[in-house]
Amino acid sequence: MDKELTIICGDALEEMAKLPDKSINLIATDPPYNLCKNYGNNSDNLEFEEYLDFTRKWLREAKRLLADDGSLYVFMGMRYISYVYSILEKELGMFFNSWITWFYTQGIGKIKGFSPRHDDILLFTKHPKNFVFNLDNVRIPQKYYRSINNMRGANPGNVWEFSHVHYCNKNRKCHPTQKPEGLFERMILASSNEGDTVLDPFLGSGTLLRVCQQTNRQGIGIEINPEYIEMTKERLSEKFIGFDSIDERMKRLPSDLNDKNIREEYIKNHIKWFLKNHPDVIDEFLSQVKTKYNNKIEYCNNIRNEQMTFADIIK
């Protein structure tokens, strides 16, 4: 096990209570939604007020654990998200930053009514202004090259499109609510720095720790199910070939890169800025470059011929 990664088997409330005040830079978590999901040795099937009381307790612990410039991302279903918002803002005095919509193209089907195609993520901070947010680390490529644009790209906005981790995905684990690594990648890169400590008190299949492992963060995961603990350990030992999901816009090649010198510099920067954690899609990106710019790109051939290694590209 990586020395920067800690897996704790136990009840979230009990284990969070053992951690010291202000010891966590970022909390990103997908707690049970109280939808009667079967999580092996436990099920999220509480009475309405019981669930709110449980939520209130763990959120109170989360605030205590966060550093003064720390942030909290919470996934939540529509039935309870307004209550979570109220607890964080009105009861705990934390500061609302963003209401993020995770849009996915496939989901539960309905015959009567509209099929759900999104989940929501709340971002709250401990301080209204003094908090970590690394916009450059999560920008997306521009549609068109313009010298007046920030060529690191644009703000990704608060609607994030990532595919579910489908059952045919080689990274799919035996967990009912496994979240895409791309979601956690964006949250972790935006709201923490390398070496920071990131916590998921409802670790599940281990997505947060896998992303921490590959982004040089110290990760702590708490999980009540021993089978999921073993699942996470196995996942962390697997060879990394790229995160299991990506915002498709990260592969977007700007139009109007007509100047040869600017174009070749941009291609190298694009890979370093946007595809650093996605080496498995670089070939696809380079094929797009050659198609769009009429096979003029010697730089692409150099990369493919391994005259440049992936480490050379991203350093």
CSV table of C-alpha atoms in Angstrom, one decimal:
chain,number,residue,atom,x,y,z
A,1,MET,CA,0.0,0.0,0.0
A,2,ASP,CA,1.3,3.5,-0.8
A,3,LYS,CA,2.5,5.3,2.3
A,4,GLU,CA,0.5,8.3,1.3
A,5,LEU,CA,-2.8,6.4,1.2
A,6,THR,CA,-4.7,5.2,4.3
A,7,ILE,CA,-7.6,2.9,4.3
A,8,ILE,CA,-9.7,2.6,7.4
A,9,CYS,CA,-12.3,-0.1,7.9
A,10,GLY,CA,-15.1,1.2,10.2
A,11,ASP,CA,-18.1,3.4,10.7
A,12,ALA,CA,-17.7,6.9,9.2
A,13,LEU,CA,-18.8,8.8,12.2
A,14,GLU,CA,-16.7,6.9,14.7
A,15,GLU,CA,-13.6,7.0,12.5
A,16,MET,CA,-13.9,10.7,11.6
A,17,ALA,CA,-14.2,11.5,15.3
A,18,LYS,CA,-10.6,10.1,15.7
A,19,LEU,CA,-9.0,12.4,13.2
A,20,PRO,CA,-7.6,15.8,14.5
A,21,ASP,CA,-9.1,19.2,13.9
A,22,LYS,CA,-8.2,21.0,10.7
A,23,SER,CA,-6.1,18.0,9.4
A,24,ILE,CA,-7.9,17.6,6.0
A,25,ASN,CA,-7.5,19.9,3.0
A,26,LEU,CA,-10.3,18.5,1.0
A,27,ILE,CA,-13.3,16.2,1.5
A,28,ALA,CA,-14.9,14.7,-1.6
A,29,THR,CA,-17.4,12.0,-1.0
A,30,ASP,CA,-20.4,10.1,-2.3
A,31,PRO,CA,-22.5,9.2,0.8
A,32,PRO,CA,-25.4,6.9,0.7
A,33,TYR,CA,-28.5,8.6,-0.7
A,34,ASN,CA,-31.0,6.6,1.5
A,35,LEU,CA,-32.4,4.8,-1.5
A,36,CYS,CA,-32.4,1.3,-0.1
A,37,LYS,CA,-29.2,0.4,-2.0
A,38,ASN,CA,-27.6,-2.9,-0.9
A,39,TYR,CA,-24.0,-2.2,0.1
A,40,GLY,CA,-23.2,-5.8,1.2
A,41,ASN,CA,-23.1,-5.6,5.0
A,42,ASN,CA,-25.2,-2.5,5.2
A,43,SER,CA,-28.2,-0.8,3.5
A,44,ASP,CA,-29.1,2.9,3.3
A,45,ASN,CA,-32.7,2.5,4.5
A,46,LEU,CA,-33.3,4.9,7.3
A,47,GLU,CA,-36.4,6.8,8.3
A,48,PHE,CA,-36.4,10.4,6.9
A,49,GLU,CA,-35.5,12.1,10.1
A,50,GLU,CA,-32.9,9.4,11.0
A,51,TYR,CA,-31.2,10.0,7.7
A,52,LEU,CA,-31.1,13.8,8.2
A,53,ASP,CA,-29.7,13.3,11.7
A,54,PHE,CA,-27.0,11.0,10.4
A,55,THR,CA,-26.2,13.5,7.6
A,56,ARG,CA,-26.0,16.4,10.1
A,57,LYS,CA,-23.6,14.5,12.3
A,58,TRP,CA,-21.1,13.5,9.6
A,59,LEU,CA,-21.2,17.0,8.0
A,60,ARG,CA,-20.5,18.5,11.4
A,61,GLU,CA,-17.4,16.3,11.7
A,62,ALA,CA,-16.4,17.2,8.1
A,63,LYS,CA,-16.4,20.9,9.0
A,64,ARG,CA,-14.3,20.2,12.1
A,65,LEU,CA,-11.7,18.3,10.1
A,66,LEU,CA,-11.3,20.8,7.3
A,67,ALA,CA,-8.4,23.2,7.3
A,68,ASP,CA,-9.4,26.8,7.3
A,69,ASP,CA,-8.9,27.0,3.5
A,70,GLY,CA,-10.5,23.6,2.9
A,71,SER,CA,-13.4,22.6,0.7
A,72,LEU,CA,-16.1,20.0,0.7
A,73,TYR,CA,-17.7,18.2,-2.3
A,74,VAL,CA,-20.8,16.2,-1.5
A,75,PHE,CA,-22.7,14.0,-4.0
A,76,MET,CA,-26.4,13.8,-3.2
A,77,GLY,CA,-29.7,12.7,-4.7
A,78,MET,CA,-32.6,15.0,-5.4
A,79,ARG,CA,-34.7,14.0,-2.4
A,80,TYR,CA,-32.2,15.2,0.2
A,81,ILE,CA,-29.9,17.7,-1.5
A,82,SER,CA,-31.9,20.8,-0.4
A,83,TYR,CA,-31.7,19.5,3.2
A,84,VAL,CA,-27.9,19.0,2.8
A,85,TYR,CA,-27.6,22.5,1.5
A,86,SER,CA,-29.6,23.9,4.4
A,87,ILE,CA,-27.5,22.0,7.0
A,88,LEU,CA,-24.2,23.2,5.5
A,89,GLU,CA,-25.2,26.9,5.1
A,90,LYS,CA,-27.8,27.5,7.9
A,91,GLU,CA,-26.7,25.2,10.6
A,92,LEU,CA,-22.9,24.8,10.1
A,93,GLY,CA,-22.1,28.2,8.7
A,94,MET,CA,-20.2,27.0,5.7
A,95,PHE,CA,-20.1,28.9,2.4
A,96,PHE,CA,-21.8,27.9,-0.8
A,97,ASN,CA,-19.6,28.0,-3.9
A,98,SER,CA,-21.1,25.8,-6.6
A,99,TRP,CA,-24.0,23.5,-7.4
A,100,ILE,CA,-22.5,21.1,-9.9
A,101,THR,CA,-24.6,18.9,-12.2
A,102,TRP,CA,-23.1,15.6,-13.3
A,103,PHE,CA,-24.8,14.8,-16.6
A,104,TYR,CA,-24.6,11.3,-18.0
A,105,THR,CA,-26.1,9.9,-21.2
A,106,GLN,CA,-27.5,6.7,-19.8
A,107,GLY,CA,-29.4,6.0,-16.6
A,108,ILE,CA,-32.6,4.6,-15.1
A,109,GLY,CA,-35.4,4.2,-17.6
A,110,LYS,CA,-39.0,5.3,-16.9
A,111,ILE,CA,-42.3,4.7,-18.7
A,112,LYS,CA,-44.2,7.3,-16.8
A,113,GLY,CA,-42.2,10.5,-16.2
A,114,PHE,CA,-38.8,11.6,-17.5
A,115,SER,CA,-35.8,9.4,-17.0
A,116,PRO,CA,-33.1,10.9,-14.7
A,117,ARG,CA,-29.9,11.8,-16.4
A,118,HIS,CA,-27.9,13.6,-13.8
A,119,ASP,CA,-26.6,13.6,-10.2
A,120,ASP,CA,-25.8,16.7,-8.2
A,121,ILE,CA,-22.6,17.7,-6.3
A,122,LEU,CA,-22.5,20.6,-3.8
A,123,LEU,CA,-19.3,22.5,-3.3
A,124,PHE,CA,-19.0,24.4,0.1
A,125,THR,CA,-15.9,26.0,1.6
A,126,LYS,CA,-14.8,26.7,5.1
A,127,HIS,CA,-14.0,30.4,4.3
A,128,PRO,CA,-15.9,32.6,1.9
A,129,LYS,CA,-12.8,33.8,0.0
A,130,ASN,CA,-9.7,32.1,1.3
A,131,PHE,CA,-9.9,28.6,-0.2
A,132,VAL,CA,-7.9,26.6,-2.7
A,133,PHE,CA,-9.1,26.7,-6.2
A,134,ASN,CA,-6.7,25.9,-9.0
A,135,LEU,CA,-8.6,26.9,-12.1
A,136,ASP,CA,-5.6,26.3,-14.5
A,137,ASN,CA,-5.5,22.7,-13.5
A,138,VAL,CA,-9.1,22.0,-14.6
A,139,ARG,CA,-9.5,24.2,-17.7
A,140,ILE,CA,-10.9,22.7,-20.9
A,141,PRO,CA,-9.5,23.4,-24.4
A,142,GLN,CA,-10.9,26.3,-26.4
A,143,LYS,CA,-13.0,25.7,-29.5
A,144,TYR,CA,-10.9,28.3,-31.5
A,145,TYR,CA,-7.3,29.5,-31.2
A,146,ARG,CA,-7.2,33.2,-30.5
A,147,SER,CA,-4.1,35.0,-29.2
A,148,ILE,CA,-6.3,36.9,-26.7
A,149,ASN,CA,-7.7,33.7,-25.2
A,150,ASN,CA,-6.1,32.0,-22.2
A,151,MET,CA,-4.6,29.0,-24.0
A,152,ARG,CA,-4.7,26.9,-20.9
A,153,GLY,CA,-8.4,26.8,-21.8
A,154,ALA,CA,-11.7,27.8,-20.4
A,155,ASN,CA,-13.5,27.3,-17.1
A,156,PRO,CA,-15.3,23.9,-17.4
A,157,GLY,CA,-18.5,25.3,-15.9
A,158,ASN,CA,-20.8,23.6,-13.4
A,159,VAL,CA,-22.3,21.0,-15.8
A,160,TRP,CA,-19.9,18.1,-16.1
A,161,GLU,CA,-20.5,15.3,-18.6
A,162,PHE,CA,-18.9,12.0,-17.8
A,163,SER,CA,-20.1,8.6,-18.7
A,164,HIS,CA,-21.1,6.2,-16.0
A,165,VAL,CA,-18.6,3.4,-15.3
A,166,HIS,CA,-20.5,0.9,-17.3
A,167,TYR,CA,-20.5,-2.8,-16.5
A,168,CYS,CA,-18.5,-3.5,-19.6
A,169,ASN,CA,-15.7,-1.1,-18.5
A,170,LYS,CA,-12.6,-3.0,-17.5
A,171,ASN,CA,-12.3,-0.8,-14.4
A,172,ARG,CA,-15.9,-1.6,-13.2
A,173,LYS,CA,-15.9,-3.1,-9.7
A,174,CYS,CA,-18.7,-5.0,-7.9
A,175,HIS,CA,-20.1,-1.9,-6.3
A,176,PRO,CA,-23.6,-0.5,-6.9
A,177,THR,CA,-22.7,3.2,-7.1
A,178,GLN,CA,-19.1,3.4,-8.5
A,179,LYS,CA,-18.3,6.9,-9.6
A,180,PRO,CA,-16.1,7.8,-12.6
A,181,GLU,CA,-12.5,8.7,-11.8
A,182,GLY,CA,-12.8,11.8,-14.0
A,183,LEU,CA,-15.2,13.4,-11.6
A,184,PHE,CA,-12.9,13.0,-8.7
A,185,GLU,CA,-9.9,14.0,-10.8
A,186,ARG,CA,-11.5,17.4,-11.4
A,187,MET,CA,-12.5,18.0,-7.8
A,188,ILE,CA,-9.1,17.0,-6.5
A,189,LEU,CA,-7.1,19.0,-9.0
A,190,ALA,CA,-9.2,22.1,-8.5
A,191,SER,CA,-9.5,22.1,-4.7
A,192,SER,CA,-6.2,20.7,-3.4
A,193,ASN,CA,-2.5,20.9,-4.1
A,194,GLU,CA,0.1,18.1,-4.4
A,195,GLY,CA,0.9,16.7,-1.0
A,196,ASP,CA,-2.4,17.8,0.5
A,197,THR,CA,-4.6,15.4,2.5
A,198,VAL,CA,-7.9,14.4,0.9
A,199,LEU,CA,-10.6,12.4,2.7
A,200,ASP,CA,-13.5,10.3,1.6
A,201,PRO,CA,-15.5,9.1,4.6
A,202,PHE,CA,-17.6,6.8,2.4
A,203,LEU,CA,-14.9,5.3,0.3
A,204,GLY,CA,-17.0,2.6,-1.5
A,205,SER,CA,-15.1,1.2,-4.5
A,206,GLY,CA,-12.0,3.3,-3.7
A,207,THR,CA,-12.2,5.9,-6.5
A,208,LEU,CA,-10.9,8.8,-4.5
A,209,LEU,CA,-7.8,6.9,-3.3
A,210,ARG,CA,-7.1,5.8,-6.9
A,211,VAL,CA,-7.1,9.4,-8.0
A,212,CYS,CA,-5.1,10.6,-5.0
A,213,GLN,CA,-2.5,7.9,-5.9
A,214,GLN,CA,-2.1,9.2,-9.4
A,215,THR,CA,-2.1,12.9,-8.5
A,216,ASN,CA,0.4,13.0,-5.6
A,217,ARG,CA,-2.1,13.6,-2.8
A,218,GLN,CA,-2.3,11.9,0.6
A,219,GLY,CA,-5.6,10.1,0.7
A,220,ILE,CA,-7.6,8.8,3.6
A,221,GLY,CA,-10.6,6.6,2.9
A,222,ILE,CA,-13.1,5.3,5.5
A,223,GLU,CA,-15.3,2.3,4.5
A,224,ILE,CA,-17.6,0.1,6.7
A,225,ASN,CA,-17.6,-2.9,4.4
A,226,PRO,CA,-14.4,-5.1,4.6
A,227,GLU,CA,-15.1,-6.5,1.1
A,228,TYR,CA,-14.9,-3.0,-0.4
A,229,ILE,CA,-11.7,-2.4,1.6
A,230,GLU,CA,-10.1,-5.4,-0.2
A,231,MET,CA,-11.6,-4.2,-3.5
A,232,THR,CA,-9.9,-0.9,-3.0
A,233,LYS,CA,-6.5,-2.5,-2.2
A,234,GLU,CA,-6.7,-4.6,-5.3
A,235,ARG,CA,-7.6,-1.5,-7.4
A,236,LEU,CA,-4.7,0.5,-6.0
A,237,SER,CA,-2.3,-2.3,-7.1
A,238,GLU,CA,-3.4,-2.3,-10.7
A,239,LYS,CA,-1.3,-0.8,-13.4
A,240,PHE,CA,-2.3,2.7,-14.3
A,241,ILE,CA,-3.0,3.4,-18.0
A,242,GLY,CA,-5.3,6.4,-17.6
A,243,PHE,CA,-8.4,7.3,-15.6
A,244,ASP,CA,-11.5,5.4,-16.5
A,245,SER,CA,-13.4,8.4,-17.7
A,246,ILE,CA,-12.7,11.8,-19.3
A,247,ASP,CA,-14.6,14.9,-20.2
A,248,GLU,CA,-14.7,14.6,-24.0
A,249,ARG,CA,-14.0,18.3,-24.3
A,250,MET,CA,-10.4,17.5,-23.0
A,251,LYS,CA,-9.7,15.9,-26.4
A,252,ARG,CA,-11.0,19.0,-28.3
A,253,LEU,CA,-8.5,20.5,-30.7
A,254,PRO,CA,-8.9,24.2,-31.3
A,255,SER,CA,-9.6,25.3,-34.8
A,256,ASP,CA,-7.4,28.0,-36.5
A,257,LEU,CA,-4.0,26.7,-35.3
A,258,ASN,CA,-2.6,27.8,-38.6
A,259,ASP,CA,0.9,29.0,-37.5
A,260,LYS,CA,3.3,26.0,-37.5
A,261,ASN,CA,5.3,27.2,-34.5
A,262,ILE,CA,2.2,28.0,-32.4
A,263,ARG,CA,0.6,24.8,-33.5
A,264,GLU,CA,3.4,22.5,-32.5
A,265,GLU,CA,3.9,24.3,-29.1
A,266,TYR,CA,0.2,24.1,-28.5
A,267,ILE,CA,0.0,20.3,-29.2
A,268,LYS,CA,2.7,19.6,-26.7
A,269,ASN,CA,1.0,21.9,-24.1
A,270,HIS,CA,-2.4,20.3,-24.8
A,271,ILE,CA,-1.1,16.9,-23.8
A,272,LYS,CA,0.6,18.2,-20.7
A,273,TRP,CA,-2.3,20.4,-19.7
A,274,PHE,CA,-5.3,18.2,-20.5
A,275,LEU,CA,-4.2,14.6,-21.0
A,276,LYS,CA,-1.6,14.2,-18.3
A,277,ASN,CA,-3.7,11.6,-16.5
A,278,HIS,CA,-5.1,10.1,-19.7
A,279,PRO,CA,-2.2,8.7,-21.7
A,280,ASP,CA,-4.6,6.1,-23.2
A,281,VAL,CA,-6.3,8.8,-25.4
A,282,ILE,CA,-3.1,10.6,-26.7
A,283,ASP,CA,-3.1,8.6,-29.9
A,284,GLU,CA,-6.7,9.5,-30.6
A,285,PHE,CA,-5.9,13.2,-30.0
A,286,LEU,CA,-2.9,13.0,-32.4
A,287,SER,CA,-4.9,11.4,-35.1
A,288,GLN,CA,-7.4,14.3,-34.8
A,289,VAL,CA,-4.5,16.7,-35.2
A,290,LYS,CA,-3.2,15.0,-38.4
A,291,THR,CA,-6.7,14.9,-39.8
A,292,LYS,CA,-7.6,18.5,-39.0
A,293,TYR,CA,-4.3,20.0,-40.2
A,294,ASN,CA,-3.7,17.9,-43.3
A,295,ASN,CA,-0.9,15.6,-42.1
A,296,LYS,CA,1.5,18.6,-41.6
A,297,ILE,CA,2.5,17.6,-38.1
A,298,GLU,CA,5.9,16.1,-37.8
A,299,TYR,CA,5.6,16.5,-34.1
A,300,CYS,CA,2.9,13.8,-33.9
A,301,ASN,CA,5.1,11.4,-35.8
A,302,ASN,CA,7.9,12.0,-33.4
A,303,ILE,CA,5.7,11.2,-30.4
A,304,ARG,CA,4.3,8.0,-32.1
A,305,ASN,CA,7.8,6.9,-33.1
A,306,GLU,CA,8.8,7.2,-29.4
A,307,GLN,CA,11.4,9.8,-30.1
A,308,MET,CA,9.5,11.6,-27.3
A,309,THR,CA,8.3,9.6,-24.2
A,310,PHE,CA,5.2,10.4,-22.3
A,311,ALA,CA,7.4,11.7,-19.5
A,312,ASP,CA,9.1,14.1,-22.0
A,313,ILE,CA,5.8,15.4,-23.1
A,314,ILE,CA,4.4,16.3,-19.6
A,315,LYS,CA,7.5,17.5,-17.9
